[in-house]
Coordinates of C-alpha atoms in Angstrom, one line a residue:
M3 CA -45.0 34.8 -24.0
H4 CA -43.5 34.7 -27.5
Q5 CA -41.3 37.7 -28.1
P6 CA -40.4 37.8 -31.8
R7 CA -37.0 39.1 -32.8
P8 CA -36.9 42.2 -34.9
Q9 CA -34.7 40.6 -37.5
E10 CA -37.4 38.2 -38.6
A11 CA -37.7 41.0 -41.2
A12 CA -34.4 42.4 -42.7
P13 CA -33.5 45.9 -41.5
S14 CA -32.2 48.8 -43.4
S15 CA -28.5 48.5 -44.3
S16 CA -27.8 52.2 -43.8
P17 CA -27.8 54.2 -40.6
S18 CA -29.2 57.3 -42.3
A19 CA -31.9 55.6 -44.3
A20 CA -35.4 56.8 -43.6
A21 CA -37.5 54.7 -41.1
D22 CA -40.5 52.9 -42.3
P23 CA -43.4 51.3 -40.5
A24 CA -41.7 47.9 -40.5
D25 CA -38.8 49.3 -38.5
P26 CA -38.6 47.9 -34.9
P27 CA -39.4 50.2 -32.0
A28 CA -36.5 52.1 -30.5
G29 CA -34.4 50.0 -28.1
P30 CA -34.3 50.8 -24.4
L31 CA -31.0 52.6 -24.8
A32 CA -32.2 55.0 -27.5
G33 CA -30.9 58.5 -26.7
M34 CA -27.7 57.2 -25.2
R35 CA -24.5 58.1 -27.1
V36 CA -21.4 55.9 -26.9
L37 CA -18.0 56.7 -28.3
D38 CA -16.1 53.5 -29.2
L39 CA -12.4 54.4 -29.2
A40 CA -11.3 50.8 -28.6
T41 CA -9.9 48.3 -31.1
L42 CA -10.2 44.6 -31.6
F43 CA -12.7 42.8 -29.4
A44 CA -13.3 43.4 -25.7
G45 CA -14.1 47.2 -25.7
P46 CA -15.7 47.2 -29.2
G47 CA -17.8 44.1 -28.1
A48 CA -19.2 46.1 -25.2
A49 CA -20.1 48.9 -27.6
T50 CA -21.8 46.5 -29.9
L51 CA -24.0 45.2 -27.1
L52 CA -25.0 48.7 -26.2
G53 CA -25.7 49.6 -29.9
D54 CA -27.8 46.4 -30.3
F55 CA -30.3 47.9 -27.8
G56 CA -30.5 51.3 -29.3
A57 CA -27.5 53.3 -28.2
D58 CA -26.1 55.7 -30.8
V59 CA -22.6 54.2 -31.0
I60 CA -20.0 56.3 -32.8
K61 CA -16.9 54.2 -33.7
V62 CA -13.8 56.4 -33.7
E63 CA -10.9 55.0 -35.7
H64 CA -7.5 56.4 -36.8
P65 CA -7.8 57.8 -40.3
R66 CA -4.8 55.8 -41.5
K67 CA -4.8 52.8 -39.2
P68 CA -8.3 51.3 -39.1
D69 CA -9.4 48.9 -36.3
P70 CA -7.4 45.7 -37.0
S71 CA -10.7 43.7 -36.6
R72 CA -11.6 44.9 -40.1
G73 CA -9.1 42.5 -41.5
H74 CA -9.2 39.8 -38.8
G75 CA -10.2 36.3 -39.9
P76 CA -11.8 35.2 -43.1
G77 CA -13.3 37.7 -45.6
R78 CA -15.3 37.7 -48.8
N79 CA -14.6 39.8 -51.8
G80 CA -12.0 41.6 -49.8
V81 CA -14.4 42.5 -47.0
G82 CA -13.7 41.3 -43.5
L83 CA -16.6 39.4 -42.1
W84 CA -15.7 39.7 -38.4
W85 CA -16.1 43.5 -38.8
K86 CA -19.6 43.1 -40.2
H87 CA -20.6 41.6 -36.9
L88 CA -18.5 43.6 -34.5
G89 CA -19.1 46.9 -36.3
R90 CA -22.9 46.6 -36.5
N91 CA -25.1 49.4 -35.3
K92 CA -22.1 51.8 -35.2
R93 CA -21.6 55.0 -37.1
N94 CA -18.0 55.3 -38.3
V95 CA -15.8 58.4 -38.1
T96 CA -12.1 58.9 -38.4
V97 CA -10.2 61.1 -36.0
D98 CA -6.4 61.2 -35.2
L99 CA -6.6 61.8 -31.5
S100 CA -2.9 62.7 -31.3
T101 CA -3.4 65.9 -33.4
P102 CA -4.7 69.2 -32.0
G103 CA -7.7 69.2 -34.3
G104 CA -8.4 65.6 -33.5
R105 CA -8.3 66.4 -29.8
E106 CA -10.8 69.2 -30.2
V107 CA -13.1 66.9 -32.2
L108 CA -13.0 64.2 -29.5
L109 CA -13.7 66.7 -26.7
K110 CA -16.7 68.0 -28.7
L111 CA -17.9 64.4 -29.2
A112 CA -17.4 63.7 -25.5
A113 CA -19.4 66.7 -24.5
S114 CA -22.4 65.2 -26.4
A115 CA -21.8 61.6 -25.2
D116 CA -22.9 59.5 -22.2
V117 CA -20.1 56.9 -22.5
V118 CA -16.6 56.6 -23.9
I119 CA -15.0 53.2 -24.2
E120 CA -11.2 53.0 -24.8
N121 CA -8.5 50.4 -24.6
F122 CA -5.3 52.3 -25.0
R123 CA -2.4 51.4 -22.7
P124 CA -2.7 53.4 -19.5
G125 CA -1.4 56.9 -19.9
T126 CA -2.0 57.2 -23.6
L127 CA -5.1 59.4 -23.5
E128 CA -3.4 61.5 -20.8
K129 CA -0.4 62.0 -23.2
W130 CA -2.8 63.4 -25.8
G131 CA -4.6 65.7 -23.3
L132 CA -7.7 63.5 -23.3
G133 CA -7.5 61.8 -19.9
W134 CA -10.3 61.7 -17.3
E135 CA -9.5 65.2 -16.1
E136 CA -10.1 66.7 -19.6
L137 CA -13.0 64.5 -20.6
S138 CA -14.9 65.0 -17.3
A139 CA -14.3 68.8 -17.6
A140 CA -15.9 68.7 -21.0
N141 CA -18.8 66.6 -19.7
P142 CA -19.1 66.0 -15.9
R143 CA -21.8 63.3 -16.6
L144 CA -19.6 61.2 -18.8
V145 CA -18.8 57.5 -18.0
L146 CA -15.3 56.5 -19.2
A147 CA -14.8 52.8 -19.6
R148 CA -11.1 51.8 -19.7
V149 CA -10.6 48.3 -20.9
T150 CA -7.1 46.8 -20.7
A151 CA -5.5 43.4 -20.2
F152 CA -4.2 44.2 -16.6
G153 CA -6.0 47.3 -15.4
Q154 CA -4.9 50.9 -14.9
F155 CA -2.4 50.3 -12.1
G156 CA -0.2 47.6 -10.7
P157 CA 3.1 46.0 -11.9
Y158 CA 1.7 44.7 -15.2
A159 CA -0.4 47.8 -16.1
A160 CA 1.9 49.0 -18.9
R161 CA 2.3 45.5 -20.5
P162 CA 0.7 44.9 -23.8
G163 CA -1.9 42.1 -23.6
F164 CA -4.7 40.3 -25.3
G165 CA -7.5 38.0 -24.2
T166 CA -5.3 34.9 -24.7
L167 CA -3.2 36.1 -21.7
A168 CA -6.3 36.4 -19.6
E169 CA -7.3 32.9 -20.5
A170 CA -3.9 31.8 -19.4
M171 CA -3.5 33.9 -16.2
S172 CA -7.1 33.5 -14.9
G173 CA -6.7 29.7 -14.4
F174 CA -9.0 28.9 -17.3
A175 CA -6.4 27.2 -19.5
A176 CA -4.9 25.3 -16.6
T177 CA -8.2 23.5 -16.0
T178 CA -9.1 23.0 -19.7
G179 CA -7.9 20.0 -21.6
E180 CA -7.2 16.3 -21.0
P181 CA -5.6 15.2 -17.7
D182 CA -2.5 14.0 -19.5
G183 CA -2.4 16.9 -22.1
P184 CA -1.3 20.5 -22.1
P185 CA -3.3 23.4 -20.9
T186 CA -5.8 24.3 -23.6
L187 CA -6.7 27.7 -25.0
P188 CA -10.1 28.3 -26.7
P189 CA -10.0 28.7 -30.5
F190 CA -11.9 32.0 -30.3
G191 CA -11.8 35.2 -28.3
L192 CA -13.4 33.9 -25.1
A193 CA -11.8 36.3 -22.6
D194 CA -12.5 39.2 -24.8
A195 CA -16.2 38.2 -25.2
V196 CA -16.6 37.8 -21.4
A197 CA -14.9 41.1 -20.8
G198 CA -17.2 42.8 -23.4
L199 CA -20.2 41.5 -21.5
A200 CA -18.7 42.6 -18.2
T201 CA -17.9 46.0 -19.6
A202 CA -21.4 46.6 -20.9
F203 CA -22.8 45.6 -17.5
A204 CA -20.2 47.9 -15.8
V205 CA -21.3 50.8 -18.0
M206 CA -24.9 50.3 -17.2
A207 CA -24.1 50.2 -13.4
A208 CA -22.1 53.4 -13.8
L209 CA -25.0 55.1 -15.6
A210 CA -27.4 54.0 -12.9
G211 CA -25.0 55.6 -10.3
R212 CA -25.1 58.7 -12.4
D213 CA -28.8 58.8 -12.3
R214 CA -28.5 59.1 -8.5
T215 CA -25.5 61.4 -8.2
G216 CA -25.6 63.4 -11.4
A217 CA -21.9 62.7 -11.9
G218 CA -20.0 60.4 -14.2
Q219 CA -17.2 58.1 -13.2
V220 CA -14.4 55.8 -14.5
V221 CA -14.8 52.1 -15.2
D222 CA -11.5 50.2 -14.8
M223 CA -12.0 46.9 -16.6
A224 CA -9.0 44.5 -16.5
I225 CA -9.7 41.6 -18.9
I226 CA -8.0 39.1 -16.5
E227 CA -10.7 39.7 -13.8
P228 CA -14.0 38.8 -15.5
M229 CA -12.4 35.7 -16.9
L230 CA -11.4 34.7 -13.3
A231 CA -15.0 35.5 -12.2
V232 CA -16.6 33.0 -14.5
L233 CA -14.5 30.2 -13.1
G234 CA -16.8 30.1 -10.1
P235 CA -15.7 28.9 -6.7
Q236 CA -12.2 27.8 -7.6
L237 CA -10.5 30.6 -5.6
L238 CA -12.7 29.8 -2.6
W239 CA -11.9 26.1 -2.9
Y240 CA -8.2 26.9 -2.8
D241 CA -8.6 29.4 0.1
Q242 CA -10.5 27.0 2.3
L243 CA -9.3 23.6 1.2
G244 CA -6.0 24.1 -0.6
Y245 CA -7.7 22.4 -3.6
V246 CA -6.5 23.2 -7.1
Q247 CA -8.8 22.0 -9.8
P248 CA -7.0 19.8 -12.3
R249 CA -7.6 19.3 -15.9
M250 CA -10.3 16.6 -16.3
G251 CA -11.2 16.7 -20.0
N252 CA -15.0 16.7 -20.4
R253 CA -15.6 15.3 -17.0
S254 CA -16.5 17.4 -13.9
A255 CA -15.2 17.2 -10.4
N256 CA -18.8 18.0 -9.2
N257 CA -21.0 15.4 -10.8
A258 CA -21.3 12.4 -13.1
P259 CA -22.4 11.4 -15.7
R260 CA -20.9 14.5 -17.4
N261 CA -19.1 13.9 -20.6
T262 CA -19.3 13.6 -24.4
Y263 CA -20.3 10.2 -25.8
R264 CA -20.2 8.9 -29.4
T265 CA -23.3 7.4 -30.9
A266 CA -23.7 4.5 -33.3
D267 CA -23.9 6.8 -36.3
G268 CA -20.7 8.7 -35.4
S269 CA -22.3 11.8 -33.7
W270 CA -21.3 13.2 -30.4
L271 CA -23.7 14.0 -27.5
A272 CA -23.1 15.9 -24.3
V273 CA -24.7 14.6 -21.1
S274 CA -25.0 16.5 -17.9
S275 CA -26.5 15.5 -14.5
S276 CA -25.9 18.2 -12.0
A277 CA -29.1 17.1 -10.2
Q278 CA -29.2 13.7 -8.5
S279 CA -32.7 13.0 -9.9
V280 CA -31.4 13.5 -13.5
A281 CA -28.5 11.2 -12.8
E282 CA -30.9 8.5 -11.5
R283 CA -33.0 8.9 -14.7
V284 CA -29.9 8.5 -16.9
L285 CA -28.8 5.3 -15.1
R286 CA -32.3 3.8 -15.3
L287 CA -32.4 4.7 -19.0
V288 CA -29.2 2.9 -19.8
G289 CA -30.3 -0.2 -17.8
H290 CA -28.4 0.2 -14.5
P291 CA -30.8 1.5 -11.9
E292 CA -28.7 -0.3 -9.2
F293 CA -26.2 2.5 -9.3
A294 CA -28.7 4.7 -7.5
D295 CA -28.6 2.3 -4.5
E296 CA -24.9 3.0 -3.9
P297 CA -24.2 5.4 -1.0
W298 CA -21.7 7.4 -3.1
F299 CA -24.4 8.1 -5.7
A300 CA -26.2 10.4 -3.3
S301 CA -23.8 13.4 -4.0
G302 CA -22.4 14.9 -7.1
T303 CA -18.8 14.6 -5.8
G304 CA -19.5 11.0 -4.9
R305 CA -20.7 10.3 -8.5
A306 CA -17.7 12.2 -9.9
A307 CA -15.4 9.9 -7.9
H308 CA -16.9 6.9 -9.8
A309 CA -17.0 8.6 -13.2
E310 CA -15.1 5.7 -14.8
E311 CA -17.9 3.2 -13.9
I312 CA -20.7 5.6 -14.8
D313 CA -19.1 6.6 -18.1
K314 CA -18.6 2.9 -19.1
V315 CA -22.3 2.0 -18.8
V316 CA -23.6 5.3 -20.2
G317 CA -21.1 5.3 -23.1
D318 CA -21.8 1.7 -24.0
W319 CA -25.5 2.3 -24.2
I320 CA -25.2 5.4 -26.3
A321 CA -22.7 3.7 -28.6
R322 CA -25.4 1.2 -29.5
H323 CA -28.0 3.8 -30.7
D324 CA -28.1 6.5 -33.3
R325 CA -28.2 10.2 -32.3
A326 CA -31.9 10.6 -32.9
E327 CA -32.7 7.5 -30.9
V328 CA -30.6 8.7 -27.9
V329 CA -32.0 12.2 -27.9
A330 CA -35.6 10.9 -28.1
A331 CA -35.0 8.4 -25.3
F332 CA -33.4 11.1 -23.0
E333 CA -36.2 13.5 -23.7
S334 CA -38.8 10.8 -22.9
A335 CA -36.9 10.1 -19.6
Q336 CA -36.6 13.8 -18.8
A337 CA -32.8 13.5 -18.7
A338 CA -30.4 16.2 -20.0
V339 CA -28.7 15.6 -23.4
A340 CA -27.6 17.8 -26.3
P341 CA -25.9 17.1 -29.6
V342 CA -22.5 18.6 -30.0
Y343 CA -23.2 21.1 -32.8
D344 CA -21.0 22.9 -35.2
V345 CA -22.2 26.1 -36.9
R346 CA -24.1 24.2 -39.6
D347 CA -26.2 22.5 -37.0
V348 CA -26.9 25.8 -35.2
V349 CA -28.3 27.3 -38.3
A350 CA -30.6 24.3 -39.0
D351 CA -31.8 23.7 -35.4
P352 CA -35.5 24.3 -34.8
Q353 CA -35.0 25.8 -31.3
F354 CA -32.6 28.4 -32.5
R355 CA -35.0 29.1 -35.3
A356 CA -37.9 29.5 -32.9
L357 CA -35.9 32.0 -30.8
G358 CA -34.8 33.9 -33.8
T359 CA -31.2 33.5 -32.7
V360 CA -29.8 33.7 -36.2
A361 CA -30.6 37.0 -37.9
R362 CA -30.8 37.7 -41.6
V363 CA -29.4 41.2 -42.3
E364 CA -29.0 43.1 -45.5
D365 CA -25.4 44.4 -46.0
E366 CA -24.4 47.1 -48.5
D367 CA -21.3 45.3 -49.6
L368 CA -22.2 41.6 -49.4
G369 CA -26.0 41.4 -49.7
M370 CA -27.9 39.2 -47.3
L371 CA -25.9 38.0 -44.3
R372 CA -26.7 35.7 -41.4
M373 CA -25.2 36.4 -37.9
Q374 CA -26.0 36.1 -34.3
N375 CA -29.0 38.2 -33.3
V376 CA -29.1 40.6 -30.3
L377 CA -28.3 38.9 -27.1
F378 CA -31.8 38.6 -25.4
R379 CA -35.4 39.4 -26.0
L380 CA -37.3 42.3 -24.4
S381 CA -41.1 42.3 -24.8
A382 CA -41.7 46.0 -25.0
T383 CA -38.4 47.6 -26.2
P384 CA -36.5 44.9 -28.1
G385 CA -33.0 45.4 -29.5
A386 CA -32.3 45.2 -33.3
I387 CA -29.5 44.9 -35.8
R388 CA -30.2 48.1 -37.7
W389 CA -27.2 47.8 -40.0
T390 CA -24.0 45.8 -40.3
G391 CA -20.4 47.1 -40.0
R392 CA -19.9 50.2 -42.0
P393 CA -16.9 51.3 -44.2
H394 CA -14.0 53.0 -42.5
G395 CA -14.9 56.7 -41.8
A396 CA -18.2 56.4 -43.7
D397 CA -20.1 58.7 -41.3
T398 CA -17.4 61.3 -40.4
A399 CA -19.0 64.2 -42.2
E400 CA -22.5 63.4 -40.9
V401 CA -21.4 63.1 -37.3
L402 CA -19.2 66.3 -37.4
T403 CA -22.0 68.2 -39.0
E404 CA -24.2 67.2 -36.1
L405 CA -21.6 68.7 -33.8
G406 CA -22.0 72.0 -35.6
L407 CA -18.8 71.9 -37.7
T408 CA -19.1 73.5 -41.1
A409 CA -18.0 72.0 -44.4
P410 CA -14.9 74.3 -44.5
Q411 CA -14.0 73.4 -41.0
I412 CA -14.2 69.7 -41.8
A413 CA -12.1 70.2 -44.9
A414 CA -9.5 72.0 -42.8
L415 CA -9.4 69.1 -40.3
R416 CA -8.9 66.7 -43.2
E417 CA -6.1 68.9 -44.6
E418 CA -4.4 68.8 -41.1
G419 CA -4.6 65.0 -41.1
A420 CA -6.9 65.1 -38.0
L421 CA -9.6 63.2 -39.9

């Protein structure tokens, strides 16, 4: 069933704008309140995912030290573009948690919230009188998600850390790159993105537990762990066989053909053949059906051991044809191939267009923007990009008024430096 994305029509750019009949239905997390105290990418990324599906996410930033992601990467007209994506569907307030007034505001917010996401070094919230003991006293149903590089305990817990360290320590970098080259780090925040996904899942698991017990709990998310989890059975291979996966470039230790190949018109294509039937189709297509008669061809590891021979015949055939010809031939043969895209290709691709993967969103600073849409489609309660990343502290007065604070009280907190 076709499930249209809500951003096939542009949404409102303001969180307080009046709804109209064209607005998408409330997401499945409508009614959930999330406090995003985290900075940069892993914790805030989890909050973005929850906000995309309807949660009321309140981004809490220091009044004089905004989230560094606001200035991370390229910008336009002095406006950071990364923030427009990471900060979407969040209301923005400023609170200095280290001040007495800021502490009281945070406890009031926590009393009204379902989830708090933070990524301070272990012990920081406790130093401010905002640890689990105080937060859970204010709201026994609260889920506190603590996202750090190394977790809340252990010999590295107090170390500063970023996703890059997780990419290194998990084993990812050691297995990425050419066999005769150095370990390779990804040119984007891979470990942070994986940890953000894992944290969103952990939060939903904790909330499901709360539905049964009535009590909240703490999520301890160490960024090094989900990155290790996505590496699959490498730990088991080492445990049982003493096998340490080496760097193999674009090849795989588990099947062949599996590589990138250059076409006659200079494009690159990726070929995968995890299933033996697909591998047989590829070899028939490139004019070498006899490979399938070899005993080693019957297993993925056997084919991988003969990757040089397989890559030679597959690569030679692809090199004699243009990209469109190769893709059409593979499609006709029911063999797996994909062009190696950059972002320009993604925007133009008809499959991404059919799925609504790229959303067009109106932004109050920059006009119409294109960005990745919500992560998946739901037929009855779809997610939506309701607005893009908001200015620093733009919603402070609105949110505090909802908590019952008066205008003079808010002014006094500003005078104190708490907001």
